[in-house]
Amino acid sequence: MAAVKRISFGSLQAYEVTNEAGASVKISLYGATIYSYSDSNGRERLFLSDKAVTDGSKPIRGGVPLVFPKFGDGQGKYPELPSHGFARRSLWTFQGESKTGEASESAFLNPDGTVTFFITLSSSPEILSNWNYPFKLTLKVTFGSVSLATELIVENTGTETFEFQALLHTYYLLSSVETIGVQGLKGLTYIDQLQDGMKVLEDNEEVQIKRETDWIYTNAASPVQISGVDNNSVKIDLQLKQGNDIRPVDAVLWNPWVEKSKRMSDFGDEEYHRMLCLEPGCVSRFEKCAPGQVWSLE
């Protein structure tokens, strides 16, 4: 049986969901940001900055923030929206064990022992005043003793097609970023956002982080793997779908390194050593979501 309880995260409302083996997920209603995943051995797997702001004045620095409907400045699209869109700055609803129907403070225990719950965000007058496209976002969270899966579901509930970008901005907790390697990216082209969008062919079997990194790998494929994490590897599956159709998925690799860390008020100067973002998304382009269409990113 899964245990669900309301908790506080700073001044933010949050929930903690725990499975029978003792693994747990903590998620803030502000931004639907998972800020902690602790496995059944009690080991934290997600990075959260010691300087993360937890009063709702800015997005949470760490965990799994949600980016929608634009990435960064969106190449100038939707200028009225903040950087990375509104999803990570909005107040979501804990839906519980069922994606639809009445919300409940519960979670579903799957036959394999994993636990699933849902959290949702729908159109509000405040959001529609800046982005006039009715929608529904659903975050599906499934976790087990040593696994965490997140799926962002995008639905167009209006009568006009909208364009969007989306990203699961996942921060992995590391002992030292200098000792890990990322496999599964060789042969892909990445967009170097630190070099005016220059496109580079990745020819390394193992990508190592030795400097500030902000790269968008296009046409990524599962699995991508981070090796050297506490003498183990983290396997990451990525997928983007429109209905049942598989679409090209991006993988963003990000670490702020020395100088950028010093410029971020909600990030410690030396914290770049302990984290790496490897993020599935649709950010190298905008996709179109027609009325009634459903997209999913996981």
Coordinates of N, CA, C and O in Angstrom, one line a residue, residues 51-233:
K51 N 20.4 26.6 -2.0 CA 19.9 28.0 -2.1 C 18.5 28.0 -2.8 O 18.0 29.1 -3.1
A52 N 17.9 26.9 -3.1 CA 16.6 26.9 -3.8 C 15.6 27.7 -3.0 O 15.5 27.7 -1.8
V53 N 14.9 28.5 -3.8 CA 13.8 29.4 -3.2 C 12.5 28.6 -3.1 O 12.1 28.0 -4.0
T54 N 12.0 28.7 -1.9 CA 10.8 27.8 -1.6 C 9.6 28.7 -1.1 O 8.9 28.2 -0.2
D55 N 9.5 29.9 -1.6 CA 8.4 30.8 -1.2 C 7.5 31.1 -2.4 O 6.6 31.9 -2.3
G56 N 7.7 30.5 -3.6 CA 6.9 30.7 -4.7 C 7.2 31.9 -5.5 O 6.5 32.3 -6.4
S57 N 8.3 32.6 -5.2 CA 8.7 33.8 -5.9 C 9.4 33.5 -7.2 O 9.6 34.4 -8.0
K58 N 10.0 32.3 -7.3 CA 10.7 31.9 -8.5 C 10.7 30.4 -8.5 O 10.5 29.7 -7.5
P59 N 11.0 29.8 -9.7 CA 10.9 28.3 -9.8 C 12.0 27.7 -8.9 O 13.0 28.3 -8.5
I60 N 11.7 26.4 -8.5 CA 12.6 25.7 -7.6 C 13.8 25.2 -8.4 O 13.7 24.6 -9.4
R61 N 15.0 25.5 -7.8 CA 16.2 25.1 -8.4 C 16.6 23.7 -8.0 O 17.3 23.5 -7.0
G62 N 16.2 22.8 -8.8 CA 16.6 21.4 -8.6 C 15.4 20.5 -8.8 O 14.3 20.9 -9.1
G63 N 15.6 19.2 -8.6 CA 14.6 18.2 -8.8 C 14.2 18.0 -10.2 O 15.1 17.8 -11.1
V64 N 12.9 18.1 -10.6 CA 12.5 17.9 -11.9 C 11.5 19.1 -12.3 O 10.3 18.9 -12.3
P65 N 12.0 20.3 -12.5 CA 11.1 21.3 -13.0 C 10.5 21.0 -14.4 O 11.1 20.3 -15.2
L66 N 9.3 21.6 -14.6 CA 8.6 21.3 -15.9 C 8.7 22.6 -16.8 O 8.3 23.7 -16.3
V67 N 9.1 22.4 -18.0 CA 9.2 23.5 -19.0 C 8.0 23.4 -20.0 O 7.9 22.4 -20.6
F68 N 7.2 24.4 -20.1 CA 6.1 24.5 -21.0 C 5.5 25.9 -21.0 O 5.4 26.4 -19.9
P69 N 5.1 26.5 -22.1 CA 5.1 26.0 -23.5 C 6.3 26.5 -24.3 O 6.2 26.4 -25.5
K70 N 7.3 27.0 -23.6 CA 8.5 27.4 -24.4 C 9.7 27.2 -23.6 O 9.7 27.1 -22.3
F71 N 10.8 27.0 -24.3 CA 12.1 26.7 -23.7 C 13.0 27.9 -23.8 O 13.2 28.5 -24.8
G72 N 13.5 28.4 -22.6 CA 14.3 29.6 -22.6 C 13.4 30.8 -23.1 O 12.3 31.0 -22.6
D73 N 13.9 31.5 -24.0 CA 13.1 32.6 -24.6 C 12.2 32.2 -25.7 O 11.5 33.0 -26.4
G74 N 12.3 30.9 -26.1 CA 11.4 30.4 -27.2 C 11.7 31.0 -28.5 O 10.9 31.1 -29.4
Q75 N 13.0 31.4 -28.7 CA 13.4 32.0 -30.0 C 12.5 33.2 -30.3 O 12.2 33.4 -31.5
G76 N 12.0 33.9 -29.3 CA 11.2 35.1 -29.5 C 9.7 34.8 -29.5 O 8.9 35.7 -29.6
K77 N 9.3 33.5 -29.5 CA 7.9 33.2 -29.5 C 7.3 33.3 -28.1 O 8.0 33.0 -27.1
Y78 N 6.1 33.8 -28.0 CA 5.4 34.0 -26.7 C 6.2 34.9 -25.8 O 6.6 34.6 -24.7
P79 N 6.5 36.1 -26.3 CA 7.4 37.0 -25.5 C 6.7 37.5 -24.2 O 7.4 37.9 -23.3
E80 N 5.4 37.3 -24.1 CA 4.7 37.8 -22.9 C 4.9 36.8 -21.8 O 4.5 37.0 -20.6
L81 N 5.4 35.6 -22.1 CA 5.6 34.5 -21.0 C 7.0 34.6 -20.5 O 7.9 35.0 -21.2
P82 N 7.2 34.2 -19.2 CA 8.5 34.2 -18.6 C 9.4 33.1 -19.2 O 8.9 32.2 -19.9
S83 N 10.7 33.2 -19.0 CA 11.6 32.1 -19.5 C 11.2 30.8 -19.1 O 10.7 30.5 -17.9
H84 N 11.2 29.8 -20.0 CA 10.8 28.4 -19.8 C 9.3 28.3 -19.5 O 8.8 27.2 -19.1
G85 N 8.5 29.3 -19.8 CA 7.0 29.2 -19.7 C 6.4 29.3 -18.3 O 7.1 29.7 -17.3
F86 N 5.2 28.9 -18.2 CA 4.4 29.1 -17.0 C 4.3 27.9 -16.1 O 3.9 28.0 -15.0
A87 N 4.5 26.7 -16.7 CA 4.2 25.5 -16.0 C 4.9 25.4 -14.6 O 4.4 25.0 -13.6
R88 N 6.2 25.8 -14.6 CA 7.0 25.6 -13.4 C 6.8 26.7 -12.4 O 7.3 26.7 -11.3
R89 N 5.9 27.7 -12.8 CA 5.5 28.8 -11.9 C 4.1 28.8 -11.5 O 3.6 29.7 -10.8
S90 N 3.3 27.8 -11.9 CA 1.9 27.7 -11.6 C 1.6 26.8 -10.5 O 2.4 25.9 -10.1
L91 N 0.4 26.9 -9.9 CA 0.0 26.1 -8.8 C -0.9 24.9 -9.4 O -1.9 25.2 -10.0
W92 N -0.4 23.7 -9.2 CA -1.0 22.5 -9.7 C -1.9 21.9 -8.7 O -1.9 22.2 -7.5
T93 N -2.7 20.9 -9.2 CA -3.6 20.1 -8.3 C -3.2 18.7 -8.2 O -2.9 18.0 -9.2
F94 N -3.1 18.2 -6.9 CA -2.8 16.8 -6.7 C -4.0 16.0 -7.0 O -5.0 16.0 -6.3
Q95 N -3.9 15.2 -8.1 CA -5.1 14.5 -8.6 C -5.2 13.1 -7.9 O -6.3 12.6 -7.8
G96 N -4.1 12.5 -7.5 CA -4.1 11.2 -6.9 C -3.9 10.1 -7.8 O -3.2 10.1 -8.8
E97 N -4.7 9.0 -7.5 CA -4.4 7.7 -8.2 C -5.0 7.6 -9.6 O -4.7 6.7 -10.4
S98 N -5.9 8.5 -10.0 CA -6.6 8.5 -11.2 C -6.3 9.8 -12.0 O -6.4 10.9 -11.5
K99 N -6.1 9.6 -13.3 CA -5.8 10.8 -14.2 C -7.0 11.7 -14.3 O -6.9 12.9 -14.5
T100 N -8.2 11.1 -14.3 CA -9.4 11.8 -14.5 C -10.3 11.6 -13.3 O -10.1 10.8 -12.4
G101 N -11.4 12.3 -13.3 CA -12.4 12.2 -12.2 C -12.0 13.0 -11.0 O -11.2 14.0 -11.1
E102 N -12.6 12.7 -9.9 CA -12.4 13.5 -8.7 C -11.0 13.3 -8.1 O -10.5 12.2 -8.0
A103 N -10.5 14.4 -7.6 CA -9.1 14.4 -7.0 C -9.2 13.7 -5.7 O -10.2 13.7 -5.0
S104 N -8.1 13.0 -5.3 CA -8.0 12.3 -4.1 C -6.6 12.2 -3.6 O -5.7 12.3 -4.4
E105 N -6.4 12.2 -2.3 CA -5.1 12.1 -1.7 C -4.7 10.6 -1.6 O -4.7 10.0 -0.5
S106 N -4.5 10.0 -2.8 CA -4.2 8.6 -2.8 C -3.2 8.4 -4.0 O -3.0 9.2 -4.8
A107 N -2.6 7.2 -4.0 CA -1.7 6.8 -5.1 C -2.0 5.3 -5.4 O -2.5 4.5 -4.6
F108 N -1.8 4.9 -6.7 CA -2.1 3.6 -7.2 C -0.9 2.7 -7.0 O 0.2 3.0 -7.5
L109 N -1.2 1.5 -6.4 CA -0.1 0.5 -6.3 C -0.2 -0.5 -7.4 O -1.2 -1.2 -7.6
N110 N 0.8 -0.5 -8.3 CA 0.8 -1.3 -9.5 C 1.2 -2.7 -9.1 O 1.8 -3.0 -8.0
P111 N 0.8 -3.7 -9.9 CA 1.1 -5.1 -9.6 C 2.6 -5.4 -9.4 O 3.0 -6.3 -8.7
D112 N 3.5 -4.6 -10.1 CA 4.9 -4.8 -9.9 C 5.5 -4.1 -8.7 O 6.7 -4.1 -8.5
G113 N 4.6 -3.5 -7.9 CA 5.1 -2.9 -6.7 C 5.4 -1.4 -6.8 O 5.7 -0.7 -5.8
T114 N 5.4 -0.9 -8.0 CA 5.6 0.5 -8.2 C 4.4 1.3 -7.9 O 3.3 0.7 -7.8
V115 N 4.5 2.6 -7.7 CA 3.4 3.4 -7.3 C 3.2 4.5 -8.3 O 4.2 5.1 -8.8
T116 N 2.0 4.8 -8.7 CA 1.7 5.9 -9.7 C 0.7 6.9 -9.1 O -0.3 6.5 -8.4
F117 N 1.0 8.2 -9.3 CA 0.0 9.2 -9.0 C 0.1 10.3 -10.1 O 1.0 10.4 -10.9
F118 N -0.9 11.2 -10.1 CA -1.1 12.2 -11.1 C -1.2 13.6 -10.5 O -1.8 13.7 -9.4
I119 N -0.7 14.6 -11.2 CA -0.9 16.0 -10.7 C -1.2 16.8 -12.0 O -0.6 16.6 -13.0
T120 N -2.2 17.7 -11.9 CA -2.7 18.4 -13.1 C -2.7 19.9 -13.0 O -2.7 20.5 -12.0
L121 N -2.7 20.5 -14.2 CA -2.8 22.0 -14.4 C -3.7 22.2 -15.6 O -3.4 21.7 -16.7
S122 N -4.8 23.0 -15.4 CA -5.7 23.4 -16.5 C -5.7 24.9 -16.6 O -5.2 25.6 -15.8
S123 N -6.3 25.3 -17.8 CA -6.4 26.7 -18.1 C -7.0 27.5 -16.9 O -8.0 27.0 -16.3
S124 N -6.5 28.6 -16.6 CA -7.0 29.5 -15.6 C -7.1 30.9 -16.3 O -6.4 31.2 -17.2
P125 N -7.9 31.8 -15.7 CA -8.0 33.2 -16.3 C -6.6 33.9 -16.3 O -6.3 34.6 -17.3
E126 N -5.8 33.6 -15.3 CA -4.5 34.3 -15.2 C -3.6 33.8 -16.3 O -2.9 34.6 -17.0
I127 N -3.6 32.4 -16.6 CA -2.7 31.9 -17.6 C -3.3 32.3 -19.0 O -2.5 32.7 -19.9
L128 N -4.6 32.2 -19.2 CA -5.2 32.6 -20.5 C -5.0 34.0 -20.8 O -5.1 34.4 -22.0
S129 N -4.8 34.9 -19.8 CA -4.6 36.3 -20.1 C -3.3 36.5 -20.8 O -3.1 37.6 -21.5
N130 N -2.3 35.6 -20.7 CA -1.0 35.7 -21.3 C -0.8 34.7 -22.4 O 0.1 34.8 -23.3
W131 N -1.6 33.6 -22.4 CA -1.4 32.5 -23.4 C -2.8 32.0 -23.7 O -3.3 31.1 -22.9
N132 N -3.5 32.5 -24.7 CA -4.9 32.3 -24.9 C -5.2 31.0 -25.6 O -5.9 31.0 -26.7
Y133 N -4.8 29.9 -25.1 CA -5.0 28.5 -25.6 C -5.5 27.6 -24.5 O -4.6 27.2 -23.7
P134 N -6.8 27.2 -24.5 CA -7.2 26.3 -23.4 C -6.4 25.0 -23.5 O -6.1 24.5 -24.6
F135 N -6.0 24.4 -22.4 CA -5.2 23.2 -22.3 C -5.4 22.5 -21.0 O -6.0 23.0 -20.1
K136 N -4.8 21.3 -21.0 CA -4.6 20.6 -19.7 C -3.3 19.9 -19.7 O -2.9 19.3 -20.7
L137 N -2.5 20.1 -18.7 CA -1.3 19.4 -18.5 C -1.4 18.4 -17.4 O -2.0 18.7 -16.3
T138 N -0.9 17.2 -17.6 CA -0.9 16.1 -16.5 C 0.5 15.6 -16.4 O 1.1 15.2 -17.3
L139 N 0.9 15.6 -15.1 CA 2.2 14.9 -14.8 C 1.9 13.6 -14.2 O 1.3 13.5 -13.1
K140 N 2.3 12.5 -14.9 CA 2.2 11.2 -14.3 C 3.5 10.8 -13.7 O 4.6 10.8 -14.4
V141 N 3.5 10.4 -12.5 CA 4.7 10.0 -11.7 C 4.6 8.5 -11.3 O 3.6 8.1 -10.7
T142 N 5.6 7.7 -11.7 CA 5.6 6.3 -11.3 C 7.0 6.0 -10.7 O 8.0 6.4 -11.3
F143 N 7.0 5.5 -9.5 CA 8.3 5.2 -8.9 C 8.3 3.9 -8.2 O 7.3 3.3 -7.8
G144 N 9.5 3.3 -8.1 CA 9.7 2.0 -7.4 C 10.9 2.1 -6.4 O 11.3 3.2 -6.1
S145 N 11.4 1.0 -6.1 CA 12.5 1.0 -5.1 C 13.7 1.6 -5.6 O 14.5 2.3 -4.8
V146 N 14.0 1.5 -6.9 CA 15.2 2.1 -7.5 C 14.9 2.8 -8.8 O 15.8 2.9 -9.7
S147 N 13.7 3.2 -9.1 CA 13.3 3.7 -10.4 C 12.3 4.9 -10.2 O 11.5 4.9 -9.3
L148 N 12.5 5.9 -11.1 CA 11.6 7.0 -11.1 C 11.2 7.3 -12.6 O 12.1 7.4 -13.4
A149 N 9.9 7.4 -12.9 CA 9.5 7.7 -14.3 C 8.5 8.9 -14.2 O 7.6 8.9 -13.4
T150 N 8.8 9.9 -15.1 CA 7.9 11.0 -15.2 C 7.4 11.1 -16.6 O 8.2 11.0 -17.6
E151 N 6.1 11.5 -16.8 CA 5.5 11.6 -18.1 C 4.7 12.9 -18.1 O 3.7 13.0 -17.3
L152 N 5.0 13.9 -18.9 CA 4.2 15.1 -19.1 C 3.3 14.9 -20.2 O 3.7 14.7 -21.4
I153 N 2.0 15.0 -20.0 CA 0.9 14.8 -21.0 C 0.3 16.2 -21.3 O -0.1 16.9 -20.4
V154 N 0.3 16.5 -22.6 CA -0.2 17.8 -23.0 C -1.4 17.6 -23.8 O -1.4 16.9 -24.8
E155 N -2.5 18.3 -23.5 CA -3.8 18.1 -24.2 C -4.3 19.5 -24.6 O -4.3 20.4 -23.8
N156 N -4.8 19.6 -25.8 CA -5.4 20.8 -26.3 C -6.9 20.7 -26.1 O -7.6 19.9 -26.8
T157 N -7.4 21.4 -25.2 CA -8.9 21.4 -24.9 C -9.6 22.5 -25.6 O -10.8 22.7 -25.3
G158 N -9.0 23.3 -26.4 CA -9.6 24.4 -27.1 C -10.0 24.1 -28.5 O -10.1 23.0 -28.9
T159 N -10.2 25.2 -29.3 CA -10.6 25.1 -30.7 C -9.6 25.5 -31.7 O -9.8 25.5 -32.9
E160 N -8.4 26.0 -31.2 CA -7.3 26.4 -32.0 C -6.1 25.6 -31.8 O -5.8 25.3 -30.6
T161 N -5.3 25.4 -32.8 CA -4.0 24.7 -32.7 C -3.0 25.7 -32.0 O -3.0 26.9 -32.3
F162 N -2.2 25.1 -31.1 CA -1.2 25.9 -30.5 C 0.2 25.2 -30.7 O 0.2 24.0 -30.9
E163 N 1.2 26.0 -30.7 CA 2.6 25.4 -30.8 C 3.2 25.4 -29.4 O 3.0 26.3 -28.6
F164 N 4.1 24.4 -29.2 CA 4.7 24.3 -27.8 C 6.1 23.7 -27.9 O 6.4 23.0 -28.8
Q165 N 6.8 24.0 -26.8 CA 8.0 23.2 -26.5 C 7.8 22.7 -25.1 O 7.0 23.2 -24.3
A166 N 8.5 21.6 -24.7 CA 8.4 21.0 -23.4 C 9.7 20.4 -23.0 O 10.4 19.9 -23.9
L167 N 9.9 20.3 -21.7 CA 11.1 19.7 -21.2 C 10.9 19.2 -19.8 O 10.3 19.9 -18.9
L168 N 11.4 18.0 -19.5 CA 11.5 17.5 -18.1 C 13.0 17.8 -17.6 O 13.9 17.1 -17.9
H169 N 13.1 18.9 -16.9 CA 14.4 19.5 -16.6 C 15.1 18.8 -15.4 O 15.2 19.4 -14.3
T170 N 15.5 17.6 -15.6 CA 15.9 16.7 -14.4 C 17.3 17.0 -14.0 O 18.2 16.9 -14.8
Y171 N 17.4 17.2 -12.7 CA 18.7 17.4 -12.0 C 19.1 16.1 -11.3 O 18.5 15.7 -10.3
Y172 N 20.2 15.5 -11.8 CA 20.7 14.3 -11.1 C 21.8 14.6 -10.1 O 22.6 15.5 -10.3
L173 N 21.7 14.0 -8.9 CA 22.6 14.2 -7.8 C 23.8 13.3 -8.0 O 23.7 12.1 -8.2
L174 N 25.0 14.0 -8.0 CA 26.3 13.2 -8.2 C 27.2 13.5 -7.0 O 27.1 14.5 -6.3
S175 N 28.2 12.6 -6.8 CA 29.3 12.8 -5.9 C 30.3 13.8 -6.5 O 30.7 14.7 -5.8
S176 N 30.5 13.7 -7.8 CA 31.4 14.6 -8.5 C 31.2 14.5 -10.0 O 31.3 13.4 -10.6
V177 N 30.8 15.6 -10.6 CA 30.5 15.6 -12.0 C 31.8 15.3 -12.8 O 31.7 14.9 -14.0
E178 N 33.0 15.6 -12.2 CA 34.2 15.4 -12.9 C 34.5 13.9 -13.2 O 35.4 13.6 -14.0
T179 N 33.9 13.0 -12.4 CA 34.2 11.6 -12.5 C 33.1 10.8 -13.3 O 33.3 9.6 -13.3
I180 N 32.1 11.4 -13.8 CA 31.0 10.6 -14.5 C 31.2 10.7 -16.0 O 32.0 11.6 -16.5
G181 N 30.5 9.9 -16.7 CA 30.5 9.9 -18.2 C 29.1 9.7 -18.6 O 28.3 9.0 -18.0
V182 N 28.8 10.2 -19.8 CA 27.4 10.1 -20.4 C 27.6 9.3 -21.7 O 28.3 9.7 -22.6
Q183 N 26.9 8.1 -21.7 CA 26.9 7.3 -22.9 C 25.6 7.3 -23.7 O 24.6 7.6 -23.1
G184 N 25.6 7.0 -24.9 CA 24.4 6.9 -25.7 C 24.2 8.1 -26.6 O 23.1 8.2 -27.2
L185 N 25.2 9.0 -26.7 CA 25.0 10.2 -27.5 C 25.9 10.3 -28.8 O 25.7 11.2 -29.6
K186 N 26.8 9.3 -28.9 CA 27.7 9.3 -30.0 C 26.9 9.2 -31.3 O 26.0 8.5 -31.5
G187 N 27.4 10.1 -32.3 CA 26.7 10.1 -33.6 C 25.6 11.1 -33.7 O 25.1 11.3 -34.8
L188 N 25.2 11.7 -32.6 CA 24.1 12.7 -32.6 C 24.7 14.0 -32.9 O 25.9 14.3 -32.6
T189 N 23.9 14.9 -33.4 CA 24.2 16.3 -33.6 C 23.7 17.1 -32.4 O 22.5 16.9 -32.0
Y190 N 24.5 17.9 -31.8 CA 24.0 18.8 -30.8 C 24.1 20.3 -31.1 O 25.0 20.7 -31.9
I191 N 23.2 21.0 -30.6 CA 23.2 22.5 -30.7 C 23.9 23.1 -29.5 O 23.4 22.9 -28.4
D192 N 25.0 23.8 -29.7 CA 25.8 24.3 -28.6 C 25.2 25.7 -28.3 O 25.4 26.7 -29.1
Q193 N 24.4 25.9 -27.2 CA 23.8 27.1 -26.9 C 24.8 28.2 -26.4 O 24.4 29.3 -26.3
L194 N 26.0 27.7 -26.1 CA 27.0 28.7 -25.7 C 27.9 29.2 -26.9 O 28.7 30.1 -26.7
Q195 N 27.6 28.7 -28.1 CA 28.3 29.1 -29.3 C 27.3 29.5 -30.4 O 27.4 29.0 -31.5
D196 N 26.4 30.3 -30.0 CA 25.4 30.9 -30.9 C 24.7 29.8 -31.7 O 24.4 30.0 -32.9
G197 N 24.4 28.7 -31.1 CA 23.6 27.7 -31.7 C 24.4 26.8 -32.8 O 23.8 26.2 -33.6
M198 N 25.7 26.8 -32.7 CA 26.5 26.1 -33.6 C 26.2 24.6 -33.4 O 26.0 24.1 -32.4
K199 N 26.1 23.9 -34.6 CA 25.8 22.5 -34.6 C 27.1 21.7 -34.6 O 28.0 21.9 -35.4
V200 N 27.1 20.7 -33.8 CA 28.4 19.9 -33.6 C 28.0 18.4 -33.6 O 27.0 18.0 -33.0
L201 N 28.8 17.6 -34.3 CA 28.6 16.1 -34.3 C 29.3 15.5 -33.2 O 30.5 15.7 -33.0
E202 N 28.6 14.8 -32.3 CA 29.2 14.2 -31.1 C 29.9 12.9 -31.6 O 29.3 12.0 -32.1
D203 N 31.3 12.9 -31.3 CA 32.0 11.7 -31.8 C 32.6 10.9 -30.6 O 33.4 10.0 -30.8
N204 N 32.2 11.3 -29.4 CA 32.7 10.6 -28.2 C 31.8 9.5 -27.7 O 30.6 9.7 -27.6
E205 N 32.4 8.3 -27.5 CA 31.6 7.2 -26.9 C 31.0 7.6 -25.5 O 29.9 7.3 -25.1
E206 N 31.9 8.4 -24.8 CA 31.5 8.8 -23.4 C 31.8 10.3 -23.3 O 32.9 10.8 -23.5
V207 N 30.7 11.1 -23.1 CA 30.8 12.5 -22.9 C 31.2 12.8 -21.5 O 30.5 12.4 -20.6
Q208 N 32.2 13.6 -21.3 CA 32.6 14.0 -20.0 C 32.4 15.5 -19.8 O 32.5 16.3 -20.8
I209 N 32.1 16.0 -18.6 CA 31.8 17.4 -18.4 C 33.1 18.0 -17.8 O 33.5 17.7 -16.6
K210 N 33.7 18.9 -18.6 CA 34.9 19.6 -18.2 C 34.8 21.1 -18.2 O 35.8 21.8 -17.9
R211 N 33.6 21.6 -18.5 CA 33.4 23.0 -18.6 C 31.9 23.3 -18.7 O 31.1 22.3 -18.6
E212 N 31.6 24.6 -18.7 CA 30.1 24.9 -18.8 C 29.5 24.2 -20.0 O 30.1 24.2 -21.1
T213 N 28.4 23.6 -19.8 CA 27.8 22.7 -20.9 C 26.3 23.1 -21.0 O 25.6 23.1 -20.0
D214 N 25.9 23.4 -22.2 CA 24.5 23.7 -22.5 C 24.2 23.3 -24.0 O 24.2 24.1 -24.9
W215 N 24.0 21.9 -24.1 CA 23.9 21.3 -25.4 C 22.6 20.6 -25.6 O 22.1 19.9 -24.7
I216 N 22.0 20.8 -26.8 CA 20.7 20.2 -27.1 C 21.0 19.1 -28.2 O 21.4 19.4 -29.3
Y217 N 21.0 17.8 -27.8 CA 21.2 16.7 -28.7 C 19.8 16.4 -29.4 O 18.8 16.2 -28.7
T218 N 19.8 16.4 -30.7 CA 18.6 16.2 -31.4 C 18.5 14.7 -31.9 O 19.5 14.0 -32.0
N219 N 17.3 14.2 -32.1 CA 17.1 12.8 -32.5 C 17.7 11.9 -31.5 O 18.4 10.9 -32.0
A220 N 17.6 12.1 -30.2 CA 18.2 11.2 -29.2 C 17.4 9.9 -29.2 O 16.2 9.8 -29.6
A221 N 18.0 8.9 -28.7 CA 17.4 7.5 -28.6 C 17.7 6.9 -27.2 O 18.7 7.2 -26.6
S222 N 16.8 6.1 -26.7 CA 17.0 5.4 -25.5 C 17.9 4.2 -25.6 O 17.9 3.6 -26.7
P223 N 18.6 3.8 -24.6 CA 18.8 4.6 -23.3 C 20.0 5.5 -23.4 O 20.9 5.2 -24.2
V224 N 20.0 6.6 -22.7 CA 21.2 7.4 -22.4 C 21.6 7.1 -21.0 O 20.7 6.9 -20.1
Q225 N 22.8 7.0 -20.7 CA 23.3 6.4 -19.5 C 24.4 7.3 -18.8 O 25.2 7.8 -19.5
I226 N 24.2 7.6 -17.5 CA 25.3 8.3 -16.8 C 26.0 7.3 -16.0 O 25.4 6.6 -15.1
S227 N 27.3 7.1 -16.2 CA 28.1 6.1 -15.5 C 28.9 6.8 -14.4 O 29.2 8.0 -14.5
G228 N 29.3 6.0 -13.4 CA 30.1 6.6 -12.4 C 29.4 7.3 -11.3 O 29.9 8.1 -10.5
V229 N 28.1 7.0 -11.2 CA 27.2 7.6 -10.1 C 27.2 6.6 -8.9 O 26.6 5.6 -8.9
D230 N 28.0 6.9 -7.9 CA 28.2 6.0 -6.7 C 28.5 4.6 -7.2 O 27.9 3.6 -6.7
N231 N 29.4 4.5 -8.1 CA 29.9 3.2 -8.6 C 28.8 2.4 -9.4 O 28.9 1.2 -9.6
N232 N 27.8 3.1 -9.8 CA 26.7 2.5 -10.6 C 26.4 3.4 -11.8 O 27.1 4.4 -12.0
S233 N 25.4 3.0 -12.6 CA 25.0 3.8 -13.7 C 23.5 4.1 -13.6 O 22.7 3.4 -13.0

